[in-house]
XYZ file of C-alpha atoms in Angstrom:
576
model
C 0.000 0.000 0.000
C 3.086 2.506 0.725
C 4.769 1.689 -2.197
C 2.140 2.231 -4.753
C 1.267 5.462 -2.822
C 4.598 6.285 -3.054
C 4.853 5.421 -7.097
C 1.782 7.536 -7.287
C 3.168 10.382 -6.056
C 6.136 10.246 -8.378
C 4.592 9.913 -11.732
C 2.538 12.530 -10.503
C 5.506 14.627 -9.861
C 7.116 13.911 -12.734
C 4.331 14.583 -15.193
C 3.864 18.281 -13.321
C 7.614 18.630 -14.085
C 6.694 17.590 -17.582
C 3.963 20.423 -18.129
C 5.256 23.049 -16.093
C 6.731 24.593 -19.275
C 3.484 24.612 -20.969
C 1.329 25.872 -18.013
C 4.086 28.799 -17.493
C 3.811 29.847 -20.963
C -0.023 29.545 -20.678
C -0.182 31.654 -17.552
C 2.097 34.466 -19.058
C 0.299 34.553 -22.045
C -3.019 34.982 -20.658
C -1.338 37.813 -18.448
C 0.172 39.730 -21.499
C -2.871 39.525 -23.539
C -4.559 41.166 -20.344
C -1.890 44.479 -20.814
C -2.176 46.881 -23.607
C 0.893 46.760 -25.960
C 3.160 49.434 -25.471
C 2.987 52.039 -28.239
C 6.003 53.157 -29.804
C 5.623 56.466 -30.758
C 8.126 58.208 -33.365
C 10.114 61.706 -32.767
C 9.782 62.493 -36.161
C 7.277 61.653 -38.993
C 8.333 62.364 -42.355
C 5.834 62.608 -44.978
C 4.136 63.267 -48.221
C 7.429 63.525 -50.385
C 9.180 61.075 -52.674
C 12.071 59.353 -50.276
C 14.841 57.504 -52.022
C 16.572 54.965 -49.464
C 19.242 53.557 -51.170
C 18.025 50.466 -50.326
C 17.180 47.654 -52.761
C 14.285 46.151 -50.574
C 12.520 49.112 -50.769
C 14.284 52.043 -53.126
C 10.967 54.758 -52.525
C 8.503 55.403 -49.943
C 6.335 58.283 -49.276
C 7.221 58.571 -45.524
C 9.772 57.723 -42.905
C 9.431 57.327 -38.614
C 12.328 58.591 -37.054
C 12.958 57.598 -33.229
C 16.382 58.409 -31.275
C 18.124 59.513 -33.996
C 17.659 56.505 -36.307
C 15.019 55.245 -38.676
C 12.260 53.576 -37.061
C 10.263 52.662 -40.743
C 10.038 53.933 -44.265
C 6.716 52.979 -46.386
C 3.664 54.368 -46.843
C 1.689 57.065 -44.421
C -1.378 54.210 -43.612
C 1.489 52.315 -42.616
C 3.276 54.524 -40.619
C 0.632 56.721 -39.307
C 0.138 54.344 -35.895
C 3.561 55.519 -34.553
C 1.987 59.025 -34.410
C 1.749 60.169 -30.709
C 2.138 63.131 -27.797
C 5.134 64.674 -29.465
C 5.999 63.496 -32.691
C 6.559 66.188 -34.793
C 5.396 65.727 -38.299
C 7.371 67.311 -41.116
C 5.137 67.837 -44.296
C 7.923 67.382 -47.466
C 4.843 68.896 -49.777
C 5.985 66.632 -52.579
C 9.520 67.066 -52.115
C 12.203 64.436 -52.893
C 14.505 63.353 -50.227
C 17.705 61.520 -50.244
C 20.225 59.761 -47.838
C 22.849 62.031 -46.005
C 25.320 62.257 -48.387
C 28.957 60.734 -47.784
C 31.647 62.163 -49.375
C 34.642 59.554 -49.307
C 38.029 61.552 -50.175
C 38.190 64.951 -48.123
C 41.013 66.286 -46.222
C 38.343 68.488 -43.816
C 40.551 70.539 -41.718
C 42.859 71.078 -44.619
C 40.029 72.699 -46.173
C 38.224 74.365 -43.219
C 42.265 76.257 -43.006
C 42.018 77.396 -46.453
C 38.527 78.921 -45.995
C 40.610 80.979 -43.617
C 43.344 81.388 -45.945
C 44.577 83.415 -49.023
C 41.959 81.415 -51.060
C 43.248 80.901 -54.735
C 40.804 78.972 -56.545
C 39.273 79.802 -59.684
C 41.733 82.715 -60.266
C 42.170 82.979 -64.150
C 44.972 85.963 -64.108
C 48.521 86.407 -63.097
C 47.672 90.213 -62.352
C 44.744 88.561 -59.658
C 47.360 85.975 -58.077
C 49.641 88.616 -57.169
C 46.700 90.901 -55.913
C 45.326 88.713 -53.622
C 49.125 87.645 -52.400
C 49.632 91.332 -51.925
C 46.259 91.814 -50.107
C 47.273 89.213 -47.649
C 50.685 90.509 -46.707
C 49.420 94.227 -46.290
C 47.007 92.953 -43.764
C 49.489 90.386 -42.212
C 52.516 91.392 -39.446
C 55.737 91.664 -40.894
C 57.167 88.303 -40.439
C 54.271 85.790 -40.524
C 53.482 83.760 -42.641
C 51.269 84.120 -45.575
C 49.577 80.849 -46.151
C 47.594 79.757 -48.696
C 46.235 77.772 -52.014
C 44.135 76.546 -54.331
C 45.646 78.299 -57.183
C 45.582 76.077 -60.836
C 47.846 77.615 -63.526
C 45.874 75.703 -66.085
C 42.780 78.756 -65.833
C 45.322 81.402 -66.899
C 46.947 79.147 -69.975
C 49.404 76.696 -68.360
C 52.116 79.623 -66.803
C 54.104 78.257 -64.021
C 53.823 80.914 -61.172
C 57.690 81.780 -59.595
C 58.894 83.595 -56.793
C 59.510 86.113 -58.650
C 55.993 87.228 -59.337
C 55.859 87.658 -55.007
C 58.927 88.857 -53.964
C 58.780 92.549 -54.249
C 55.204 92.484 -52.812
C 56.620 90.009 -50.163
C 59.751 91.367 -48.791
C 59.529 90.252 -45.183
C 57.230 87.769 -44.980
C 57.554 83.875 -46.325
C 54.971 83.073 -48.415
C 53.591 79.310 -48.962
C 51.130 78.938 -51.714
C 50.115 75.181 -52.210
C 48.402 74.156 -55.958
C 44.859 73.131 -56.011
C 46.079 69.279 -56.242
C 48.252 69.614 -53.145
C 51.236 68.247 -55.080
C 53.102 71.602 -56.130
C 53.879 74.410 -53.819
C 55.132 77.956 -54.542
C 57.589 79.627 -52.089
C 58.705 83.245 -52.268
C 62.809 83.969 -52.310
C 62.190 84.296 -48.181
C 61.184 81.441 -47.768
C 63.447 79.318 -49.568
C 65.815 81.300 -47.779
C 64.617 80.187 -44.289
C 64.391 76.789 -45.566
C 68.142 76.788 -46.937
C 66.899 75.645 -50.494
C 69.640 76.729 -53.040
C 70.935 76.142 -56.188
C 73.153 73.065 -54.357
C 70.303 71.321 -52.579
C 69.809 68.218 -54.549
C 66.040 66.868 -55.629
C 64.782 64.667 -52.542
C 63.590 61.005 -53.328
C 60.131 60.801 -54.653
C 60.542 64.956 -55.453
C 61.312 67.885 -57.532
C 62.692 71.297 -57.261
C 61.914 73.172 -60.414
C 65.001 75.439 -61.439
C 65.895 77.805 -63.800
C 68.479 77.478 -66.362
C 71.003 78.436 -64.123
C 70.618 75.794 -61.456
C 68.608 78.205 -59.120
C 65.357 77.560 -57.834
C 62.209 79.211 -59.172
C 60.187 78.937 -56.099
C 58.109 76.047 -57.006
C 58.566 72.517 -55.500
C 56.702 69.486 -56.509
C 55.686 66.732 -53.843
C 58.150 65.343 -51.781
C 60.621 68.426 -52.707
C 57.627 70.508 -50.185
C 58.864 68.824 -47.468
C 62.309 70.828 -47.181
C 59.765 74.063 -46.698
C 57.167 72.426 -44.469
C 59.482 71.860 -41.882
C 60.123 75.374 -41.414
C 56.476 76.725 -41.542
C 54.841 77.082 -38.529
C 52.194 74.761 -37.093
C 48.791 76.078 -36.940
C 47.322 76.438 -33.266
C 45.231 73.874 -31.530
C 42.538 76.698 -31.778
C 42.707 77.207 -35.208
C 42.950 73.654 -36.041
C 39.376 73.387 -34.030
C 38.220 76.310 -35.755
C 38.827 75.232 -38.937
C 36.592 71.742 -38.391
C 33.965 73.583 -37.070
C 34.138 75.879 -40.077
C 34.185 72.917 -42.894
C 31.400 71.143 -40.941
C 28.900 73.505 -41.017
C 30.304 74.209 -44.593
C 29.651 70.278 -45.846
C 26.273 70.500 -43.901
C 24.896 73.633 -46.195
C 25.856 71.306 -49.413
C 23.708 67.835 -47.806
C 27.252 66.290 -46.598
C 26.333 64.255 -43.607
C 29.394 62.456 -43.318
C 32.783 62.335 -44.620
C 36.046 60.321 -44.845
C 38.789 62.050 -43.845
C 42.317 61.440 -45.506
C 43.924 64.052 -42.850
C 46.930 66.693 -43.584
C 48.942 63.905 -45.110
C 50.618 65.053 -48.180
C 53.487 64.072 -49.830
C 56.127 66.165 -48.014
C 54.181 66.542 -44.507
C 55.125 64.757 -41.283
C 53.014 61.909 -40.534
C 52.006 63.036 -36.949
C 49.680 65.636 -38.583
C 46.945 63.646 -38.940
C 47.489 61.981 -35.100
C 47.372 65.462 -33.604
C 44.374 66.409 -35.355
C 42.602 63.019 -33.940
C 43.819 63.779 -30.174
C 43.557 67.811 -30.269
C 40.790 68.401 -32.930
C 38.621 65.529 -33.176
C 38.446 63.793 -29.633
C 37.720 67.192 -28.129
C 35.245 67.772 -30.375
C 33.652 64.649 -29.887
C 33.528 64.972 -25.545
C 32.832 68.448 -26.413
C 29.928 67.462 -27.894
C 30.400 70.004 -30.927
C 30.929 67.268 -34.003
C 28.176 68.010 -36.720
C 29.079 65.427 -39.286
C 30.248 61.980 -38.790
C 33.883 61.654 -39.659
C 35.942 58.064 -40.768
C 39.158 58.801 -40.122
C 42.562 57.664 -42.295
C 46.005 57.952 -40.693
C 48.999 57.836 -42.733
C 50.539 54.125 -43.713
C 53.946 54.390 -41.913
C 52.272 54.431 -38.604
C 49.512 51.720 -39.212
C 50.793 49.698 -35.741
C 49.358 52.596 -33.952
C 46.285 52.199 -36.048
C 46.336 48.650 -34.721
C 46.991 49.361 -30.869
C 43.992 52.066 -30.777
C 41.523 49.617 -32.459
C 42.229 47.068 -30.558
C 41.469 49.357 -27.666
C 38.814 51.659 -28.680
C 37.110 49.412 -31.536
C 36.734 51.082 -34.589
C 33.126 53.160 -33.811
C 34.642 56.150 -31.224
C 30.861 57.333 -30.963
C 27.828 57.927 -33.492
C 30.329 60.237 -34.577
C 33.484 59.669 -35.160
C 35.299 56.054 -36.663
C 38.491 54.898 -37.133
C 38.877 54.046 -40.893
C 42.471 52.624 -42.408
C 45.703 53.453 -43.504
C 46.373 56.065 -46.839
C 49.816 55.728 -48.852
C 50.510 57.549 -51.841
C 52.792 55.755 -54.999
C 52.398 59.062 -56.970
C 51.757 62.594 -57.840
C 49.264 64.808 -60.052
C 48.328 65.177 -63.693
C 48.417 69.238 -63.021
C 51.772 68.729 -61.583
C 53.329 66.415 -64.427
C 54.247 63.946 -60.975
C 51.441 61.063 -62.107
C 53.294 58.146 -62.932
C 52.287 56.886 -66.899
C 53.854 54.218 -68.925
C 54.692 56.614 -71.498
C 55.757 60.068 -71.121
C 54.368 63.479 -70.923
C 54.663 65.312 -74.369
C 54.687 68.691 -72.737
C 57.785 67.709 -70.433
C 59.506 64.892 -72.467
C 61.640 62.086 -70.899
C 59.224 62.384 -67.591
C 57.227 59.731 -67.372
C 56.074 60.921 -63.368
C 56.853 60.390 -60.007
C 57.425 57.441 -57.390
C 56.675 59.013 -54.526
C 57.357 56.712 -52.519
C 59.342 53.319 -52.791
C 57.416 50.718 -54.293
C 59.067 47.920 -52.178
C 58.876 49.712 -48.749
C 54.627 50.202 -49.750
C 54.229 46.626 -50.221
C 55.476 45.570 -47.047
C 53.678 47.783 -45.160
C 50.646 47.592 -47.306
C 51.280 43.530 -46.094
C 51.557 44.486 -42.584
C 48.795 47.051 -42.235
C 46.248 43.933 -44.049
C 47.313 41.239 -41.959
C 46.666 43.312 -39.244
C 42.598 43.720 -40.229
C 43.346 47.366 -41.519
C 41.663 48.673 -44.640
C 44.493 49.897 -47.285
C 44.113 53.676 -49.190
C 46.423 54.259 -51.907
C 46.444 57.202 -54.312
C 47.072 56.483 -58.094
C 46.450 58.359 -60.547
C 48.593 57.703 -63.744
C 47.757 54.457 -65.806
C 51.476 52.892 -64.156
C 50.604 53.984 -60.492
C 46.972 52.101 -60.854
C 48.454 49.117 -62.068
C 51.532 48.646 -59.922
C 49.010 48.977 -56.632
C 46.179 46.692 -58.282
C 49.211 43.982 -59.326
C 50.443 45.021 -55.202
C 47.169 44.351 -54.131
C 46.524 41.356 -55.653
C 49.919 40.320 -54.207
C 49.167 41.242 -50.773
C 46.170 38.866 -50.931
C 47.262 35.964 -52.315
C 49.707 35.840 -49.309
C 47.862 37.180 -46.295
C 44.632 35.124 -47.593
C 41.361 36.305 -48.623
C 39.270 38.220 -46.505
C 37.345 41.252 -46.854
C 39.718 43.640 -46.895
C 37.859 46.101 -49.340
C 41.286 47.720 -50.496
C 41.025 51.356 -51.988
C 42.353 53.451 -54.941
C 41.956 56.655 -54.286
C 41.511 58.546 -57.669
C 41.996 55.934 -60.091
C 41.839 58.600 -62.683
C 43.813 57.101 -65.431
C 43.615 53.491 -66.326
C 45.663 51.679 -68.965
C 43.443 48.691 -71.355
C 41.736 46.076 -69.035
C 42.233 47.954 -65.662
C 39.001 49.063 -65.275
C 37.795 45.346 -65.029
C 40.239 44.788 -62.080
C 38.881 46.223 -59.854
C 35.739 44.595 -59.604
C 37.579 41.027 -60.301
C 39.251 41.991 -57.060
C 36.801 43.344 -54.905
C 38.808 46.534 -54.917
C 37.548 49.938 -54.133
C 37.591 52.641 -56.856
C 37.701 55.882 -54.740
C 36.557 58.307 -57.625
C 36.087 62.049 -57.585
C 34.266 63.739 -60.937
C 34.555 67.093 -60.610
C 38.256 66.726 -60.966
C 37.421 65.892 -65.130
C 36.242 69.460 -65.401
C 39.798 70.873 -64.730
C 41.389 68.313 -66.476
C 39.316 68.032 -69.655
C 41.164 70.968 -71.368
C 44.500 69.724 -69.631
C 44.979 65.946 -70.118
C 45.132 66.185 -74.147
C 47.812 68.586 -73.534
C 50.042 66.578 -71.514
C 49.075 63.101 -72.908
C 47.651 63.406 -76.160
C 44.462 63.244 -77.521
C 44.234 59.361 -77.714
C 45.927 58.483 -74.389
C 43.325 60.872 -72.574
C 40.413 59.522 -74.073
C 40.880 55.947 -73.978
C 42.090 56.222 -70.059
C 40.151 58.797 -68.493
C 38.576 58.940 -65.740
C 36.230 55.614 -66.438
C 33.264 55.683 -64.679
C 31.296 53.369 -66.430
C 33.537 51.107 -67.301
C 33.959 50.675 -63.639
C 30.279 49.863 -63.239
C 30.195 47.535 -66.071
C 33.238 45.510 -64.115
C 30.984 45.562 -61.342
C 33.505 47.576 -59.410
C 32.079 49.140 -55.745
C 32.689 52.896 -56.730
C 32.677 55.641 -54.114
C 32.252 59.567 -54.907
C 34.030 62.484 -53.296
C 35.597 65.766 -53.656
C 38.645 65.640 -52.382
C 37.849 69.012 -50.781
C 39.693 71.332 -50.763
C 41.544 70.331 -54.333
C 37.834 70.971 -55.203
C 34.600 71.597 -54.064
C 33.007 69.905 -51.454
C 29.581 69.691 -53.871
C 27.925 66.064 -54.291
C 25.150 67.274 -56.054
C 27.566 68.776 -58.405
C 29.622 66.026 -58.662
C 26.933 63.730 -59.279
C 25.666 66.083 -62.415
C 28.862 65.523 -63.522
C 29.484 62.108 -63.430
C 26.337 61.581 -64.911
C 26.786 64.763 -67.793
C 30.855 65.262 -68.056
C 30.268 68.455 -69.294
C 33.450 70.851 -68.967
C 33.025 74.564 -68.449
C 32.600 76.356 -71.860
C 32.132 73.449 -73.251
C 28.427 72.088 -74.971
C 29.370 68.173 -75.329
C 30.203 65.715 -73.110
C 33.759 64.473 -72.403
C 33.805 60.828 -73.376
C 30.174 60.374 -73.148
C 30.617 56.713 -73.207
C 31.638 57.335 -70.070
C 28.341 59.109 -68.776
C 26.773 57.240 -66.103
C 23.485 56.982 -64.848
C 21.762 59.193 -61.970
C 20.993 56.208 -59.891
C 24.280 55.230 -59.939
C 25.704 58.073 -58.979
C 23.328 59.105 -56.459
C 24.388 55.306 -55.311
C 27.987 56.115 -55.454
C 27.758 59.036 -52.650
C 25.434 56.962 -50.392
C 25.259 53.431 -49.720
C 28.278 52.425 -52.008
C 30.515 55.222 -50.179
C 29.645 53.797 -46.851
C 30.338 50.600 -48.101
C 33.768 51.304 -49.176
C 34.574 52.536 -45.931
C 32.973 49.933 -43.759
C 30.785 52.176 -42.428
C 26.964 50.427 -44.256
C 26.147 49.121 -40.815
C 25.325 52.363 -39.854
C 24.851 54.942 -42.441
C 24.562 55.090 -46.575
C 20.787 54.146 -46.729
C 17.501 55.009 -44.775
C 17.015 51.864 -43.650
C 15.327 50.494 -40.320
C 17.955 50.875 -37.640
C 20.533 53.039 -39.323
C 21.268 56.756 -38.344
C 18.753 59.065 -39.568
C 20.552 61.226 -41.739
C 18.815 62.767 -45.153
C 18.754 65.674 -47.498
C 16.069 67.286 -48.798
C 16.282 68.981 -52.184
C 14.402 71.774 -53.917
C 12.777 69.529 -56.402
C 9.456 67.672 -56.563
C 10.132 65.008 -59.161
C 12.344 62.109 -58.896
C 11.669 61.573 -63.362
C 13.079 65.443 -63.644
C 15.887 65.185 -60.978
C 17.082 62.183 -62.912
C 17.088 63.565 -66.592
C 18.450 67.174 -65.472
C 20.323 66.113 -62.323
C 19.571 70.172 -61.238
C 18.753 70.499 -57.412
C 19.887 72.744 -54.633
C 19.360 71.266 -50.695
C 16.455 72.463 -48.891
C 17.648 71.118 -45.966
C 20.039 69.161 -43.960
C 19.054 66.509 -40.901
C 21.484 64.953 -38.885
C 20.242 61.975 -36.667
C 16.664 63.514 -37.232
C 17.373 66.929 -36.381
C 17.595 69.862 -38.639
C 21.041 71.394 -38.652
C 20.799 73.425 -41.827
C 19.253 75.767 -42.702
């Protein structure tokens, strides 16, 4: 009798063990059908326009949610009209198209946000203006500063090479320091190749080139790695003015629908490399606990000190804040078209026997271009000739066969000239083409002149031909060698029309609006690693968009002419 009461009271035990699961899940479930479902109710309802995501699941919708600074949902008003609520503020586009932030992947943002500050040379078409504005600067200067300055491209006044001795007699007792639009070429006044000891005797450094006169002696202008023997010597801007000037380019970029940008730094051939690491600890970092970033900024640190790169990821990981992220490493293997320093196969036929510029050894890149992608770090190289874009797509291609394959998403920034069959290698190779169009408008008139009429139109500046390799292409400016202007730069990529002229430039060329709309959103934060978080208005991401002046997507495409309306950052309006 005890034992079967006891055997009793076990399977009984063990079958209420059994269905305890069930009966908890039953109880809980007839509890949370008793509470009301918590509404989520949006910050922001955007409505009533035409919103391109730059996402293929769902390219259009009519209205977006917006809660903490990201996108809640895009679709339809009926389907987006429940997260209404006590205080959701609803923004009416009346028809209006909006579009992603807009990245912009090749900017050197404090560089730029100096030069706004600066003797500002661009677009000056006369000698007679040059030395105006030079003279301007020094009459309002102190005797013995510096006069700083750029921007200037000899090419808009017929090809002259500016000299010191166009400044001198204006600039008696102050050092002048004019850098060209491409940031290649330099002009110094007689002072300051005085201060910097650059004679007649000083010999060309590696990777550089003083131009001289007939006589041996120098004419004031020095071409990449040749600026270093004057940078040395010119003082380094403030901490202050160095914040000054981001805070000055960022509200800049936000007026022209930049809502993010990838920073290459102050590295230049012929600057130090601890530029770009002062402006992270002094510029951006305070910045970002200062709360007073206003567009999110990937940042690039110069090759040479990629181990440091390594040591602070490993630390920090590469997203600083909503902010601020820690991109890769940027190299350069050679100069400028403008400055006669791209490296080609063949040589220039308005400077014979020079074929370019290594600007730095090919050997010595490679192994640190190894290092830096074994280590996880995305590679940046600049190329522009059609040799400098081959020798780092054959280096690349190198580097991966022996560290492995991974997704590594190596970068050529500029890729502006390619030789036969390049074009295709970059998509074959998952490699980055780090583009920037407005540069073709300068260089339309130009590149015939220095290459020949055949050479320039078979290599440049191959935009669609980089689509049809199914190549991941990224727009920028390269601000401040031009204009920090996506719009612009998507017109034209999409038109190529140079000023004064009423064709395109190799219209074969001419890519779609779509795709170049693509190129400076989702494709740009792609190429940087940053498409977790940004590039498309997509649920989850940051809730960054644009919108423009115009009310149809059909028109925008066909004329690619818009101006922004306004600028939102995280789902707040920061410009106007």
């Amino acid at each position: 009798m005890n034992r079967f009461v006891v055997v009793s009271a076990a399977v009984f035990l063990l079958i209420s063990l059994a269905y305890l699961p069930l009966l908890n899940e039953l109880y809980w479930s007839t509890l949370t059908s008793l509470i009301p479902p918590v509404k989520i109710v949006a910050d922001l309802l955007v409505t009533n326009g035409t919103i391109f995501t730059s996402d293929k699941s769902l390219p259009f919708a009519d209205s977006m949610a917006i809660r903490n600074g990201r996108v809640l949902k895009v679709g339809s008003f009926t389907t987006l009209k429940d997260f209404l609520g006590d205080g959701t503020v609803e923004l009416n586009l009346e028809g209006k198209v909006v579009v992603p932030g807009l990245i912009d992947s090749h900017v050197h943002l404090i560089s730029g946000g100096l030069q706004m500050a600066q003797v500002g040379l661009r677009g000056v078409t006369q000698k007679e203006e040059f030395c105006r504005m030079v003279k301007e600067a020094v009459q309002n200067a102190k005797e013995g500063s510096w006069i700083l300055g750029g921007g200037w491209n000899n090419d808009f006044w017929g090809g002259e090479l500016p000299s010191a001795s166009w400044i001198d007699e204006i600039s008696p007792h102050n050092p002048v320091w004019l850098i060209r639009m491409d940031g290649h070429m330099a002009l110094a006044n007689s002072l300051t190749l005085k201060i910097a000891g650059v004679t007649s005797l000083t010999d060309d450094p590696v990777g550089g080139t003083i131009m001289r006169l007939p006589s041996g002696e120098p004419t004031g202008l020095l071409i990449d790695a040749a600026m270093e023997l004057v940078t040395s010597f010119v003082k380094e801007i403030s901490v202050d003015e160095r914040r000054e000037a981001l805070l000055r380019a960022s509200k800049y970029a936000l007026t022209r629908g930049v809502t993010t940008v990838v920073d290459l730094g102050r590295y230049f051939p012929g600057t130090t490399d601890e530029l770009s690491w002062n402006d992270f600890q002094d510029v951006y970092l305070w910045a970002d606990s200062t709360k007073k970033m206003m567009i999110r900024t990937c940042l690039f640190f110069p090759i040479t000190t990629w181990s440091r790169l390594v040591d602070l990821k490993l630390q920090k990981g590469h997203v600083l804040s909503e902010w601020l992220y820690l991109g890769g490493v940027k190299a350069f293997i050679d100069g400028s078209l403008g400055s006669n320093s791209a490296l080609f196969y063949e040589e220039y036929i308005d400077t014979p026997n020079n074929h370019g510029l290594e600007v730095m050894d090919p050997e010595i890149l490679s192994n640190l271009t190894m290092s830096a992608d074994k280590s996880g770090l995305q590679v940046a190289i600049h190329a522009i000739g059609d040799k400098a874009n081959d020798m780092i797509l054959d280096m690349y291609e190198s580097v991966a066969a022996a560290n492995g394959e991974r997704d590594g998403r190596f970068r050529i920034e500029h890729a502006q000239h390619l030789a036969p069959g390049s074009s295709d290698r970059f998509g074959r190779h998952h490699i980055v083409a780090s583009v920037q169009p407005d540069h073709l408008l300068d260089d339309a008139d130009t590149a015939p002149k220095k290459l020949g009429f055949d050479r320039a139109e078979k290599e440049s500046y191959l935009f669609q031909s980089l689509f049809n390799g199914n190549a991941l292409v990224a727009f920028g400016s390269d601000w401040p060698v031009a204009d920090i202007n996506p719009l612009h730069s998507i017109r034209t990529a999409v038109k190529r029309i140079p000023p004064k002229w009423d064709h395109a430039w190799i219209p074969s060329e001419c890519i779609s609006f779509t795709d170049a709309l693509t190129a400076h959103t989702i494709s740009a934060a792609r190429a940087a690693f940053l498409d977790q978080h940004l590039g498309s208005l997509s649920p989850g991401k940051l809730a960054d968009f644009v919108v423009l002046s115009t009310s149809s997507w059909d028109e925008l495409s066909k004329d690619v002419s818009a101006s922004v309306l306004a600028t939102y950052v995280g789902g707040k309006q920061v410009h106007p």
